[in-house]
mmCIF file of C-alpha atoms in Angstrom:
data_model
loop_
_atom_site.group_PDB
_atom_site.id
_atom_site.type_symbol
_atom_site.label_atom_id
_atom_site.label_comp_id
_atom_site.label_asym_id
_atom_site.label_seq_id
_atom_site.Cartn_x
_atom_site.Cartn_y
_atom_site.Cartn_z
ATOM 1 C CA MET A 27 33.295 -1.104 32.682
ATOM 2 C CA PHE A 28 32.566 -4.333 33.631
ATOM 3 C CA SER A 29 33.779 -4.250 37.024
ATOM 4 C CA ARG A 30 31.626 -5.355 40.054
ATOM 5 C CA ASP A 31 31.814 -2.516 42.052
ATOM 6 C CA ASN A 32 31.174 -0.039 39.331
ATOM 7 C CA TRP A 33 27.963 -1.756 38.602
ATOM 8 C CA ASN A 34 26.589 -2.358 41.988
ATOM 9 C CA GLU A 35 27.203 1.696 42.149
ATOM 10 C CA ILE A 36 25.216 2.454 39.508
ATOM 11 C CA PHE A 37 22.397 0.285 40.591
ATOM 12 C CA GLU A 38 22.577 2.152 44.078
ATOM 13 C CA THR A 39 22.330 5.318 42.507
ATOM 14 C CA ILE A 40 19.642 3.833 40.730
ATOM 15 C CA ARG A 41 17.635 3.067 43.515
ATOM 16 C CA LYS A 42 18.313 6.323 45.112
ATOM 17 C CA ASN A 43 17.091 8.280 42.717
ATOM 18 C CA LYS A 44 14.081 6.226 41.263
ATOM 19 C CA LEU A 45 12.022 9.699 39.690
ATOM 20 C CA ARG A 46 15.154 10.812 38.163
ATOM 21 C CA THR A 47 15.711 7.295 36.859
ATOM 22 C CA PHE A 48 12.339 7.281 35.530
ATOM 23 C CA LEU A 49 12.160 10.484 33.739
ATOM 24 C CA SER A 50 15.119 9.887 31.811
ATOM 25 C CA GLY A 51 14.012 6.276 30.788
ATOM 26 C CA PHE A 52 10.522 7.230 30.011
ATOM 27 C CA THR A 53 11.540 10.162 27.484
ATOM 28 C CA VAL A 54 13.958 7.787 25.993
ATOM 29 C CA ALA A 55 11.325 5.199 25.862
ATOM 30 C CA LEU A 56 8.562 7.339 24.718
ATOM 31 C CA GLY A 57 10.587 9.116 21.794
ATOM 32 C CA ILE A 58 11.584 5.562 20.295
ATOM 33 C CA LEU A 59 7.808 4.404 20.414
ATOM 34 C CA ILE A 60 6.794 7.302 18.892
ATOM 35 C CA PHE A 61 9.588 7.039 16.566
ATOM 36 C CA VAL A 62 8.330 3.003 15.373
ATOM 37 C CA VAL A 63 4.613 3.862 15.272
ATOM 38 C CA LEU A 64 4.617 6.925 12.916
ATOM 39 C CA PHE A 65 7.150 5.029 10.828
ATOM 40 C CA GLY A 66 4.819 2.043 10.783
ATOM 41 C CA PHE A 67 2.072 4.170 9.798
ATOM 42 C CA GLY A 68 3.735 5.666 7.125
ATOM 43 C CA ASN A 69 4.596 1.577 5.873
ATOM 44 C CA GLY A 70 0.807 0.793 6.201
ATOM 45 C CA LEU A 71 -0.158 4.300 4.218
ATOM 46 C CA ILE A 72 1.950 2.250 1.396
ATOM 47 C CA ASN A 73 0.306 -0.919 1.974
ATOM 48 C CA THR A 74 -3.091 0.562 1.456
ATOM 49 C CA PHE A 75 -1.843 1.659 -2.213
ATOM 50 C CA ASP A 76 -0.271 -1.521 -2.994
ATOM 51 C CA GLU A 77 -3.344 -3.401 -1.386
ATOM 52 C CA PHE A 78 -5.449 -1.294 -3.491
ATOM 53 C CA PHE A 79 -3.671 -1.989 -7.293
ATOM 54 C CA GLY A 80 -2.972 -5.261 -6.012
ATOM 55 C CA ASP A 81 -5.898 -7.441 -7.078
ATOM 56 C CA ASP A 82 -5.957 -5.784 -10.541
ATOM 57 C CA ALA A 83 -3.057 -6.406 -13.217
ATOM 58 C CA THR A 84 -1.038 -3.185 -13.116
ATOM 59 C CA ASN A 85 0.370 -3.534 -16.901
ATOM 60 C CA VAL A 86 -3.145 -2.244 -18.522
ATOM 61 C CA PHE A 87 -4.443 0.675 -20.052
ATOM 62 C CA TYR A 88 -8.414 1.046 -19.355
ATOM 63 C CA ILE A 89 -10.251 2.849 -22.247
ATOM 64 C CA PHE A 90 -13.406 4.749 -21.974
ATOM 65 C CA PRO A 91 -15.615 6.383 -24.581
ATOM 66 C CA GLY A 92 -16.931 9.823 -23.802
ATOM 67 C CA ARG A 93 -18.859 12.410 -25.127
ATOM 68 C CA THR A 94 -17.018 15.196 -27.323
ATOM 69 C CA SER A 95 -17.168 18.962 -25.815
ATOM 70 C CA MET A 96 -15.528 20.312 -29.293
ATOM 71 C CA PRO A 97 -15.771 20.348 -33.176
ATOM 72 C CA TYR A 98 -13.441 18.484 -34.871
ATOM 73 C CA LYS A 99 -12.731 17.645 -38.501
ATOM 74 C CA GLY A 100 -16.710 18.257 -39.637
ATOM 75 C CA TYR A 101 -17.844 16.641 -36.873
ATOM 76 C CA LYS A 102 -19.998 18.542 -33.978
ATOM 77 C CA SER A 103 -19.682 18.493 -30.824
ATOM 78 C CA ASN A 104 -21.736 16.714 -28.143
ATOM 79 C CA ARG A 105 -20.985 13.804 -29.706
ATOM 80 C CA GLN A 106 -20.966 10.571 -28.143
ATOM 81 C CA ILE A 107 -18.139 8.140 -28.824
ATOM 82 C CA GLU A 108 -18.483 4.394 -29.804
ATOM 83 C CA PHE A 109 -16.287 1.457 -29.597
ATOM 84 C CA ASP A 110 -16.624 -1.885 -31.805
ATOM 85 C CA ASN A 111 -15.155 -4.833 -32.484
ATOM 86 C CA GLU A 112 -13.499 -3.432 -35.345
ATOM 87 C CA ASP A 113 -11.329 -0.768 -32.801
ATOM 88 C CA LEU A 114 -10.190 -4.300 -30.869
ATOM 89 C CA ALA A 115 -9.286 -5.622 -34.091
ATOM 90 C CA GLU A 116 -7.631 -2.585 -35.596
ATOM 91 C CA ILE A 117 -5.685 -2.042 -31.712
ATOM 92 C CA ASN A 118 -3.996 -5.492 -32.241
ATOM 93 C CA LYS A 119 -2.660 -5.394 -35.757
ATOM 94 C CA ASN A 120 -1.344 -1.948 -35.290
ATOM 95 C CA PHE A 121 0.261 -2.582 -31.532
ATOM 96 C CA ALA A 122 1.024 -5.897 -31.711
ATOM 97 C CA PRO A 123 4.846 -5.666 -30.471
ATOM 98 C CA PHE A 124 3.685 -3.694 -27.541
ATOM 99 C CA LEU A 125 0.744 -6.069 -26.608
ATOM 100 C CA GLU A 126 0.356 -8.653 -24.257
ATOM 101 C CA TYR A 127 -3.462 -9.047 -24.438
ATOM 102 C CA SER A 128 -6.442 -7.282 -24.863
ATOM 103 C CA THR A 129 -9.797 -7.626 -24.406
ATOM 104 C CA PRO A 130 -13.181 -5.831 -24.431
ATOM 105 C CA ARG A 131 -15.792 -5.384 -21.820
ATOM 106 C CA ILE A 132 -19.617 -4.840 -21.431
ATOM 107 C CA PHE A 133 -21.394 -3.835 -18.257
ATOM 108 C CA ARG A 134 -24.944 -5.176 -17.768
ATOM 109 C CA ASN A 135 -26.894 -5.436 -14.536
ATOM 110 C CA GLY A 136 -30.110 -7.645 -14.593
ATOM 111 C CA LEU A 137 -31.748 -10.189 -12.223
ATOM 112 C CA VAL A 138 -30.412 -13.784 -12.288
ATOM 113 C CA LYS A 139 -32.632 -16.683 -11.571
ATOM 114 C CA TYR A 140 -32.014 -20.629 -10.168
ATOM 115 C CA LYS A 141 -35.005 -22.232 -9.555
ATOM 116 C CA GLU A 142 -36.317 -20.212 -6.952
ATOM 117 C CA GLU A 143 -33.835 -18.328 -6.072
ATOM 118 C CA SER A 144 -32.859 -14.994 -7.650
ATOM 119 C CA ASN A 145 -30.697 -11.798 -7.019
ATOM 120 C CA ASN A 146 -29.604 -9.061 -9.080
ATOM 121 C CA TYR A 147 -25.906 -9.373 -10.344
ATOM 122 C CA THR A 148 -23.542 -6.839 -12.558
ATOM 123 C CA THR A 149 -22.758 -8.928 -15.844
ATOM 124 C CA ARG A 150 -19.379 -8.459 -17.535
ATOM 125 C CA ALA A 151 -19.047 -9.616 -21.468
ATOM 126 C CA VAL A 152 -15.664 -9.632 -21.755
ATOM 127 C CA GLY A 153 -12.669 -11.820 -23.885
ATOM 128 C CA PRO A 154 -10.294 -14.805 -22.212
ATOM 129 C CA ALA A 155 -7.423 -12.127 -21.137
ATOM 130 C CA TYR A 156 -10.104 -10.813 -18.522
ATOM 131 C CA GLN A 157 -9.137 -13.207 -16.043
ATOM 132 C CA PHE A 158 -5.253 -12.029 -16.140
ATOM 133 C CA ALA A 159 -6.388 -8.258 -16.133
ATOM 134 C CA GLU A 160 -8.591 -9.026 -12.954
ATOM 135 C CA LYS A 161 -6.416 -11.760 -11.410
ATOM 136 C CA THR A 162 -9.255 -14.026 -11.600
ATOM 137 C CA ILE A 163 -9.113 -16.734 -9.627
ATOM 138 C CA MET A 164 -10.584 -20.236 -10.319
ATOM 139 C CA MET A 165 -12.297 -22.270 -7.572
ATOM 140 C CA LYS A 166 -13.281 -24.846 -10.085
ATOM 141 C CA GLY A 167 -14.652 -25.868 -13.813
ATOM 142 C CA ARG A 168 -13.123 -23.082 -15.596
ATOM 143 C CA TYR A 169 -12.653 -19.875 -17.173
ATOM 144 C CA LEU A 170 -13.772 -18.596 -20.866
ATOM 145 C CA ASN A 171 -11.778 -19.621 -23.778
ATOM 146 C CA GLN A 172 -11.403 -18.493 -27.361
ATOM 147 C CA GLU A 173 -13.819 -21.055 -28.656
ATOM 148 C CA ASP A 174 -16.623 -19.429 -26.510
ATOM 149 C CA ILE A 175 -15.969 -15.961 -27.837
ATOM 150 C CA LYS A 176 -15.743 -17.708 -31.690
ATOM 151 C CA ASN A 177 -19.273 -20.079 -31.450
ATOM 152 C CA LYS A 178 -21.131 -17.279 -28.907
ATOM 153 C CA THR A 179 -22.036 -19.712 -26.348
ATOM 154 C CA LYS A 180 -24.577 -19.430 -23.890
ATOM 155 C CA TYR A 181 -22.002 -20.470 -20.866
ATOM 156 C CA ALA A 182 -21.340 -18.141 -17.264
ATOM 157 C CA VAL A 183 -18.551 -18.470 -15.047
ATOM 158 C CA ILE A 184 -19.932 -16.985 -11.634
ATOM 159 C CA GLY A 185 -18.456 -15.551 -8.488
ATOM 160 C CA ARG A 186 -18.482 -17.422 -5.224
ATOM 161 C CA LEU A 187 -20.523 -15.120 -3.907
ATOM 162 C CA VAL A 188 -23.106 -15.812 -6.837
ATOM 163 C CA GLU A 189 -22.711 -19.536 -6.043
ATOM 164 C CA GLN A 190 -23.289 -19.408 -2.893
ATOM 165 C CA ASP A 191 -26.953 -16.783 -3.172
ATOM 166 C CA LEU A 192 -28.118 -18.790 -5.929
ATOM 167 C CA PHE A 193 -26.877 -22.434 -5.291
ATOM 168 C CA GLY A 194 -26.435 -23.253 -1.444
ATOM 169 C CA ALA A 195 -24.601 -26.038 -0.620
ATOM 170 C CA HIS A 196 -25.339 -27.480 -4.424
ATOM 171 C CA GLU A 197 -23.032 -27.917 -7.128
ATOM 172 C CA SER A 198 -23.253 -25.076 -9.549
ATOM 173 C CA ILE A 199 -21.046 -26.546 -12.339
ATOM 174 C CA GLY A 200 -23.304 -27.804 -15.755
ATOM 175 C CA GLU A 201 -26.551 -26.077 -14.037
ATOM 176 C CA HIS A 202 -28.104 -23.112 -15.926
ATOM 177 C CA ILE A 203 -29.296 -20.222 -14.944
ATOM 178 C CA ASP A 204 -31.245 -17.499 -15.808
ATOM 179 C CA ILE A 205 -29.507 -14.280 -17.031
ATOM 180 C CA ALA A 206 -32.237 -11.502 -18.042
ATOM 181 C CA GLY A 207 -34.483 -13.492 -19.541
ATOM 182 C CA SER A 208 -31.289 -15.687 -21.081
ATOM 183 C CA ALA A 209 -30.248 -19.249 -19.763
ATOM 184 C CA PHE A 210 -26.339 -19.882 -19.860
ATOM 185 C CA LYS A 211 -24.616 -22.789 -18.362
ATOM 186 C CA VAL A 212 -22.548 -22.090 -15.549
ATOM 187 C CA ILE A 213 -18.828 -23.549 -16.762
ATOM 188 C CA GLY A 214 -16.419 -22.046 -13.770
ATOM 189 C CA VAL A 215 -16.669 -20.491 -10.365
ATOM 190 C CA PHE A 216 -13.856 -17.901 -9.379
ATOM 191 C CA GLN A 217 -12.833 -16.066 -6.569
ATOM 192 C CA ASP A 218 -11.375 -12.837 -6.228
ATOM 193 C CA ASP A 219 -9.074 -10.691 -4.032
ATOM 194 C CA GLY A 220 -10.856 -7.858 -4.428
ATOM 195 C CA GLY A 221 -13.106 -8.678 -1.811
ATOM 196 C CA ASP A 222 -17.220 -9.219 -1.988
ATOM 197 C CA ASN A 223 -18.499 -6.700 -4.468
ATOM 198 C CA GLU A 224 -16.031 -8.800 -7.394
ATOM 199 C CA GLU A 225 -17.396 -12.206 -6.455
ATOM 200 C CA ARG A 226 -20.738 -11.337 -7.238
ATOM 201 C CA ASN A 227 -20.379 -10.819 -10.665
ATOM 202 C CA ILE A 228 -20.898 -13.141 -14.051
ATOM 203 C CA TYR A 229 -18.538 -12.878 -16.824
ATOM 204 C CA ILE A 230 -20.056 -14.254 -20.295
ATOM 205 C CA PRO A 231 -18.422 -13.879 -23.667
ATOM 206 C CA TYR A 232 -18.790 -10.907 -25.388
ATOM 207 C CA THR A 233 -19.992 -11.995 -28.551
ATOM 208 C CA THR A 234 -22.905 -13.456 -27.085
ATOM 209 C CA ARG A 235 -23.702 -10.458 -25.456
ATOM 210 C CA GLN A 236 -23.732 -8.791 -28.514
ATOM 211 C CA LEU A 237 -25.403 -11.455 -29.834
ATOM 212 C CA ILE A 238 -28.318 -11.024 -27.403
ATOM 213 C CA GLU A 239 -28.652 -7.339 -28.097
ATOM 214 C CA LYS A 240 -29.597 -7.741 -31.894
ATOM 215 C CA ASN A 241 -26.160 -8.892 -33.271
ATOM 216 C CA THR A 242 -24.602 -5.196 -32.551
ATOM 217 C CA ASP A 243 -20.721 -5.285 -32.505
ATOM 218 C CA LYS A 244 -20.757 -2.445 -30.152
ATOM 219 C CA LEU A 245 -18.076 -2.695 -26.755
ATOM 220 C CA ASP A 246 -18.355 -0.555 -24.196
ATOM 221 C CA GLN A 247 -14.901 -0.607 -22.974
ATOM 222 C CA ILE A 248 -11.250 -1.899 -24.150
ATOM 223 C CA ILE A 249 -8.819 -3.103 -21.998
ATOM 224 C CA VAL A 250 -5.036 -3.393 -23.175
ATOM 225 C CA ALA A 251 -2.409 -4.866 -21.492
ATOM 226 C CA PHE A 252 1.020 -3.799 -22.361
ATOM 227 C CA LYS A 253 4.420 -6.076 -22.308
ATOM 228 C CA PRO A 254 6.102 -5.693 -18.872
ATOM 229 C CA GLU A 255 9.675 -5.357 -20.750
ATOM 230 C CA LEU A 256 8.207 -1.873 -22.339
ATOM 231 C CA GLY A 257 9.139 -0.713 -18.599
ATOM 232 C CA TYR A 258 7.568 2.847 -17.670
ATOM 233 C CA ALA A 259 8.861 5.187 -20.061
ATOM 234 C CA GLY A 260 7.907 2.723 -22.844
ATOM 235 C CA ALA A 261 4.419 2.078 -21.028
ATOM 236 C CA MET A 262 3.971 6.131 -21.323
ATOM 237 C CA ALA A 263 4.853 6.380 -24.931
ATOM 238 C CA PHE A 264 2.631 3.768 -25.761
ATOM 239 C CA GLU A 265 -0.194 4.963 -23.681
ATOM 240 C CA LYS A 266 0.277 8.388 -26.188
ATOM 241 C CA SER A 267 0.730 6.824 -29.323
ATOM 242 C CA LEU A 268 -2.860 4.631 -28.413
ATOM 243 C CA ASN A 269 -4.700 7.748 -27.655
ATOM 244 C CA ASP A 270 -3.381 9.478 -30.458
ATOM 245 C CA PHE A 271 -4.160 6.447 -32.863
ATOM 246 C CA LEU A 272 -7.976 6.262 -31.075
ATOM 247 C CA ARG A 273 -8.320 9.717 -31.385
ATOM 248 C CA GLU A 274 -7.630 10.121 -35.344
ATOM 249 C CA LYS A 275 -9.309 6.922 -35.912
ATOM 250 C CA LYS A 276 -12.702 8.591 -34.270
ATOM 251 C CA TYR A 277 -12.363 12.219 -34.413
ATOM 252 C CA ILE A 278 -11.945 13.421 -31.335
ATOM 253 C CA SER A 279 -9.691 16.856 -31.007
ATOM 254 C CA PRO A 280 -6.301 16.221 -29.335
ATOM 255 C CA LYS A 281 -7.790 19.281 -26.974
ATOM 256 C CA ASP A 282 -10.565 17.502 -26.128
ATOM 257 C CA GLN A 283 -10.411 16.102 -22.624
ATOM 258 C CA ASN A 284 -13.593 14.433 -22.819
ATOM 259 C CA GLY A 285 -14.249 12.500 -25.765
ATOM 260 C CA LEU A 286 -11.648 9.688 -24.830
ATOM 261 C CA PHE A 287 -10.395 8.113 -21.444
ATOM 262 C CA ILE A 288 -7.671 6.216 -21.039
ATOM 263 C CA ARG A 289 -6.552 5.187 -17.244
ATOM 264 C CA ASN A 290 -2.969 3.571 -17.348
ATOM 265 C CA VAL A 291 -2.903 1.762 -14.267
ATOM 266 C CA ALA A 292 0.804 1.580 -14.044
ATOM 267 C CA ASP A 293 1.053 5.514 -13.758
ATOM 268 C CA GLN A 294 -1.591 5.407 -11.469
ATOM 269 C CA LEU A 295 0.582 3.094 -8.946
ATOM 270 C CA LYS A 296 3.695 4.641 -9.443
ATOM 271 C CA GLN A 297 1.925 8.063 -8.660
ATOM 272 C CA ASN A 298 0.361 7.117 -5.608
ATOM 273 C CA GLN A 299 3.595 5.204 -4.109
ATOM 274 C CA GLN A 300 5.486 8.501 -4.736
ATOM 275 C CA PHE A 301 2.756 10.186 -2.879
ATOM 276 C CA ALA A 302 3.199 7.390 -0.406
ATOM 277 C CA ARG A 303 6.701 7.806 -0.047
ATOM 278 C CA VAL A 304 6.802 11.854 0.156
ATOM 279 C CA LEU A 305 3.944 10.968 3.079
ATOM 280 C CA GLN A 306 6.120 8.348 4.649
ATOM 281 C CA LEU A 307 9.386 10.783 4.610
ATOM 282 C CA ILE A 308 6.966 13.277 6.252
ATOM 283 C CA VAL A 309 6.216 11.295 8.921
ATOM 284 C CA ALA A 310 9.958 9.724 9.256
ATOM 285 C CA PHE A 311 11.052 13.397 9.827
ATOM 286 C CA VAL A 312 8.642 13.855 12.527
ATOM 287 C CA ALA A 313 9.396 10.933 13.952
ATOM 288 C CA PHE A 314 13.188 11.523 13.738
ATOM 289 C CA GLY A 315 11.750 14.794 15.818
ATOM 290 C CA THR A 316 10.891 12.600 18.724
ATOM 291 C CA ILE A 317 14.383 10.904 18.470
ATOM 292 C CA VAL A 318 16.163 14.043 18.235
ATOM 293 C CA ALA A 319 13.941 15.243 21.797
ATOM 294 C CA GLY A 320 14.496 12.634 23.367
ATOM 295 C CA ILE A 321 18.346 12.556 22.681
ATOM 296 C CA ILE A 322 17.535 16.382 24.479
ATOM 297 C CA GLY A 323 15.662 15.214 27.084
ATOM 298 C CA ILE A 324 18.201 12.988 28.567
ATOM 299 C CA SER A 325 21.395 15.284 27.884
ATOM 300 C CA ASN A 326 19.467 17.992 30.030
ATOM 301 C CA ILE A 327 18.282 15.180 33.033
ATOM 302 C CA MET A 328 22.244 14.153 32.609
ATOM 303 C CA VAL A 329 23.635 17.625 33.271
ATOM 304 C CA PHE A 330 21.249 17.799 36.434
ATOM 305 C CA VAL A 331 22.290 14.711 37.260
ATOM 306 C CA VAL A 332 26.305 15.464 37.227
ATOM 307 C CA LYS A 333 25.594 18.821 39.028
ATOM 308 C CA GLU A 334 23.435 17.146 41.957
ATOM 309 C CA ARG A 335 26.403 14.631 42.265
ATOM 310 C CA THR A 336 29.074 17.110 41.840
ATOM 311 C CA LYS A 337 29.940 17.219 45.688
ATOM 312 C CA GLU A 338 29.962 12.841 45.407
ATOM 313 C CA LEU A 339 32.304 12.985 42.517
ATOM 314 C CA GLY A 340 34.547 15.475 44.339
ATOM 315 C CA ILE A 341 35.148 13.145 47.395
ATOM 316 C CA ARG A 342 35.769 10.511 44.848
ATOM 317 C CA LYS A 343 38.712 12.217 42.766
ATOM 318 C CA ALA A 344 39.911 13.400 46.581
ATOM 319 C CA LEU A 345 40.206 9.576 47.271
ATOM 320 C CA GLY A 346 42.271 9.233 44.613
ATOM 321 C CA ALA A 347 39.586 8.637 41.737
ATOM 322 C CA THR A 348 40.833 9.116 38.086
ATOM 323 C CA PRO A 349 39.117 11.457 35.681
ATOM 324 C CA LYS A 350 38.785 8.472 33.465
ATOM 325 C CA SER A 351 37.148 6.530 36.105
ATOM 326 C CA VAL A 352 34.679 9.516 36.834
ATOM 327 C CA ILE A 353 33.777 9.310 33.075
ATOM 328 C CA GLY A 354 33.317 5.783 33.037
ATOM 329 C CA THR A 355 30.951 5.490 35.748
ATOM 330 C CA ILE A 356 28.644 8.236 34.531
ATOM 331 C CA LEU A 357 28.656 7.161 31.163
ATOM 332 C CA LEU A 358 27.768 3.617 31.604
ATOM 333 C CA GLU A 359 24.951 4.599 33.760
ATOM 334 C CA SER A 360 23.745 6.487 31.239
ATOM 335 C CA ILE A 361 23.964 4.274 28.617
ATOM 336 C CA PHE A 362 22.505 1.676 30.482
ATOM 337 C CA ILE A 363 19.461 3.390 31.092
ATOM 338 C CA THR A 364 19.352 4.654 27.746
ATOM 339 C CA THR A 365 19.419 1.192 26.201
ATOM 340 C CA ILE A 366 16.831 -0.697 28.712
ATOM 341 C CA SER A 367 14.565 2.191 27.945
ATOM 342 C CA GLY A 368 15.111 2.365 23.976
ATOM 343 C CA PHE A 369 14.509 -1.418 23.504
ATOM 344 C CA VAL A 370 11.951 -1.298 25.869
ATOM 345 C CA GLY A 371 10.059 1.572 23.535
ATOM 346 C CA MET A 372 11.097 -0.167 20.716
ATOM 347 C CA MET A 373 9.025 -3.691 21.814
ATOM 348 C CA ILE A 374 6.171 -1.493 22.950
ATOM 349 C CA GLY A 375 6.114 -0.005 19.510
ATOM 350 C CA ILE A 376 6.354 -2.970 17.695
ATOM 351 C CA GLY A 377 3.752 -4.839 20.002
ATOM 352 C CA ILE A 378 1.353 -1.589 19.069
ATOM 353 C CA LEU A 379 1.928 -2.409 15.447
ATOM 354 C CA SER A 380 1.369 -5.710 15.724
ATOM 355 C CA SER A 381 -2.013 -5.452 17.601
ATOM 356 C CA LEU A 382 -3.443 -3.000 15.250
ATOM 357 C CA GLY A 383 -3.425 -4.860 11.945
ATOM 358 C CA GLU A 384 -6.168 -3.631 9.541
ATOM 359 C CA LYS A 385 -8.142 -2.205 12.130
ATOM 360 C CA LEU A 386 -7.269 0.983 10.540
ATOM 361 C CA LYS A 387 -7.867 0.534 7.152
ATOM 362 C CA ASP A 388 -10.861 2.703 7.092
ATOM 363 C CA PHE A 389 -7.879 5.870 7.916
ATOM 364 C CA PHE A 390 -5.958 4.383 5.037
ATOM 365 C CA ILE A 391 -3.425 2.616 6.950
ATOM 366 C CA THR A 392 -3.039 -1.221 6.404
ATOM 367 C CA ASN A 393 -1.041 -3.890 8.458
ATOM 368 C CA PRO A 394 1.337 -1.211 9.789
ATOM 369 C CA ASN A 395 4.848 -2.163 10.205
ATOM 370 C CA ILE A 396 8.896 -1.574 10.804
ATOM 371 C CA ASN A 397 11.440 -3.277 9.771
ATOM 372 C CA LEU A 398 13.038 -4.734 12.751
ATOM 373 C CA GLY A 399 16.409 -3.779 11.262
ATOM 374 C CA THR A 400 14.899 -0.371 11.274
ATOM 375 C CA ALA A 401 13.973 0.177 14.425
ATOM 376 C CA ILE A 402 16.788 -1.164 16.083
ATOM 377 C CA PHE A 403 19.037 1.323 13.824
ATOM 378 C CA ALA A 404 17.127 4.124 15.504
ATOM 379 C CA THR A 405 17.344 2.418 18.997
ATOM 380 C CA VAL A 406 21.378 2.342 18.452
ATOM 381 C CA ILE A 407 21.136 5.609 17.286
ATOM 382 C CA LEU A 408 19.487 7.565 20.180
ATOM 383 C CA ILE A 409 21.610 4.953 22.613
ATOM 384 C CA VAL A 410 24.780 6.186 20.952
ATOM 385 C CA PHE A 411 23.364 9.807 21.503
ATOM 386 C CA GLY A 412 22.162 8.810 25.064
ATOM 387 C CA GLY A 413 25.663 7.932 25.774
ATOM 388 C CA LEU A 414 27.579 11.354 24.600
ATOM 389 C CA ALA A 415 24.451 13.161 26.603
ATOM 390 C CA GLY A 416 25.808 11.572 29.229
ATOM 391 C CA TYR A 417 29.940 11.997 28.018
ATOM 392 C CA ILE A 418 30.004 15.914 27.826
ATOM 393 C CA PRO A 419 28.731 16.414 31.171
ATOM 394 C CA ALA A 420 30.766 13.861 32.846
ATOM 395 C CA ARG A 421 33.980 15.473 31.134
ATOM 396 C CA ARG A 422 33.033 18.930 32.463
ATOM 397 C CA ALA A 423 32.835 17.292 36.170
ATOM 398 C CA ALA A 424 35.615 15.365 35.900
ATOM 399 C CA ARG A 425 38.152 18.597 35.393
ATOM 400 C CA ILE A 426 36.869 20.418 38.485
ATOM 401 C CA LYS A 427 39.128 20.349 41.513
ATOM 402 C CA PRO A 428 38.385 18.291 44.082
ATOM 403 C CA ILE A 429 38.118 21.360 46.501
ATOM 404 C CA VAL A 430 36.076 23.642 44.024
ATOM 405 C CA ALA A 431 33.688 19.960 43.970
ATOM 406 C CA LEU A 432 33.296 19.975 47.862
ATOM 407 C CA ARG A 433 32.642 23.687 48.389
ATOM 408 C CA ASP A 434 29.570 22.837 46.031
ATOM 409 C CA GLU A 435 26.175 23.176 47.463
#
C-alpha cells in the first residue's frame, strides 16, 4: 500500500486520465457538499425556533380574556371576560406549590415627552416578576420592585431606544418624562434581546396605571410561570387545572374556545422543536440520498475504469503481478480520489455555511451549521463505500486470466 512504485503508478494514471479523475472527484465532492449544506440548513431551522423563544422565559403561561361564544350557567353569550386583581390573588393562593412567579400586564399606547422631544411608545404596566418573563437586562438604574407596586409610585423603566430617542447623549436616570399627561421619574434603562421593538417599551407599576384610570382593578392579561422541576407533563397538567379554575370562576363553558386563551410557551416550544426536527430528518434523508448518488456515481466510474484498463491488468498479471496487488492498486486509487474529493467537498460546504450567517433569516434559517464530527462521519462513510465501489470491479478484474485480458479490445 505504501510502495513508492504504487503511488507513482497511481499519479501517472491520474495524469493520463484527467477528465475521468475530475468526474470521479466531482461526483464525490458534490455529494458531500450537498449533504453538509442541507444538514446545516436543517440546524439553521432549529436555531430559528430556539431564537424565537429564547428572548423570553419558556416556563410561562400567558392568560388572555376573550369573549364568550355560548351561554353558560345563566350567563348570556357574547360576554366580554375581564381579569382583575382578585383573579391574580386567587391564582397565587390556589396554585402556590406550582408557581415560580406571576405578574399582570396592562398595555397602553400613547405620546411620551421629554422637553422638546416626543414620540409614541407602548407602556406596559406590570409587576416586578415581569423582568424574568421577558428576560429583561438592566443597563443602568433598577427595575420595578414590590414597594413600587404597593405605593403606586410614578416610576418608569425605559427601553434603550426610548432613552436614545428622547434623551440623546444626556443621562436619563432621575429625569421626568410625560406619559400621556402624567409625569413619571425614570429609574432604569433596559435592553432586550428581542430586538428594537422590545427596546421601545416603557414599564410602569400596574397599580399606578390602575390608579390613573379612575382607581380601577382591571387587568389586561395575567402571566404565570411554573416551577421548572414540574417538567413538561407537569406543566400540561398545571395548564389544565388553571384553565378549569378560571373557567369556573368566570362562568365560561368548558366547550367555549373563545372565552379564555392560555398560551403555553413550553408546549409551543416543544411542538415547534419537534416540527423542526422532523424537517431536519427529511432534509437529512434527502442529503443522505446525495451521498448514495455519489456512491453509485463513483461505482459506475470505477466499473468503466477497470474495463478500460483490462488489457493493462492482463499484461501485469502476465508479468507476474498477483491478484492481491492488482486489487490493491485499483482500490488505493479509488480511496485516494474519494478521500481528497470528499474532504474538499466537506470544507467547501462548511465554508458556505459559515459565510451565510444570518443572511437567510428571512427564510427562517438562522446561522446554519453542521457539527464537524457529523460532517467527517458522512465523509468517511462515502470514502468507505467509495473503496467498496473500487474493490468489487477490481476483484472481478483480478480473476480474469491474462490471456483473456490481453484479447480485450
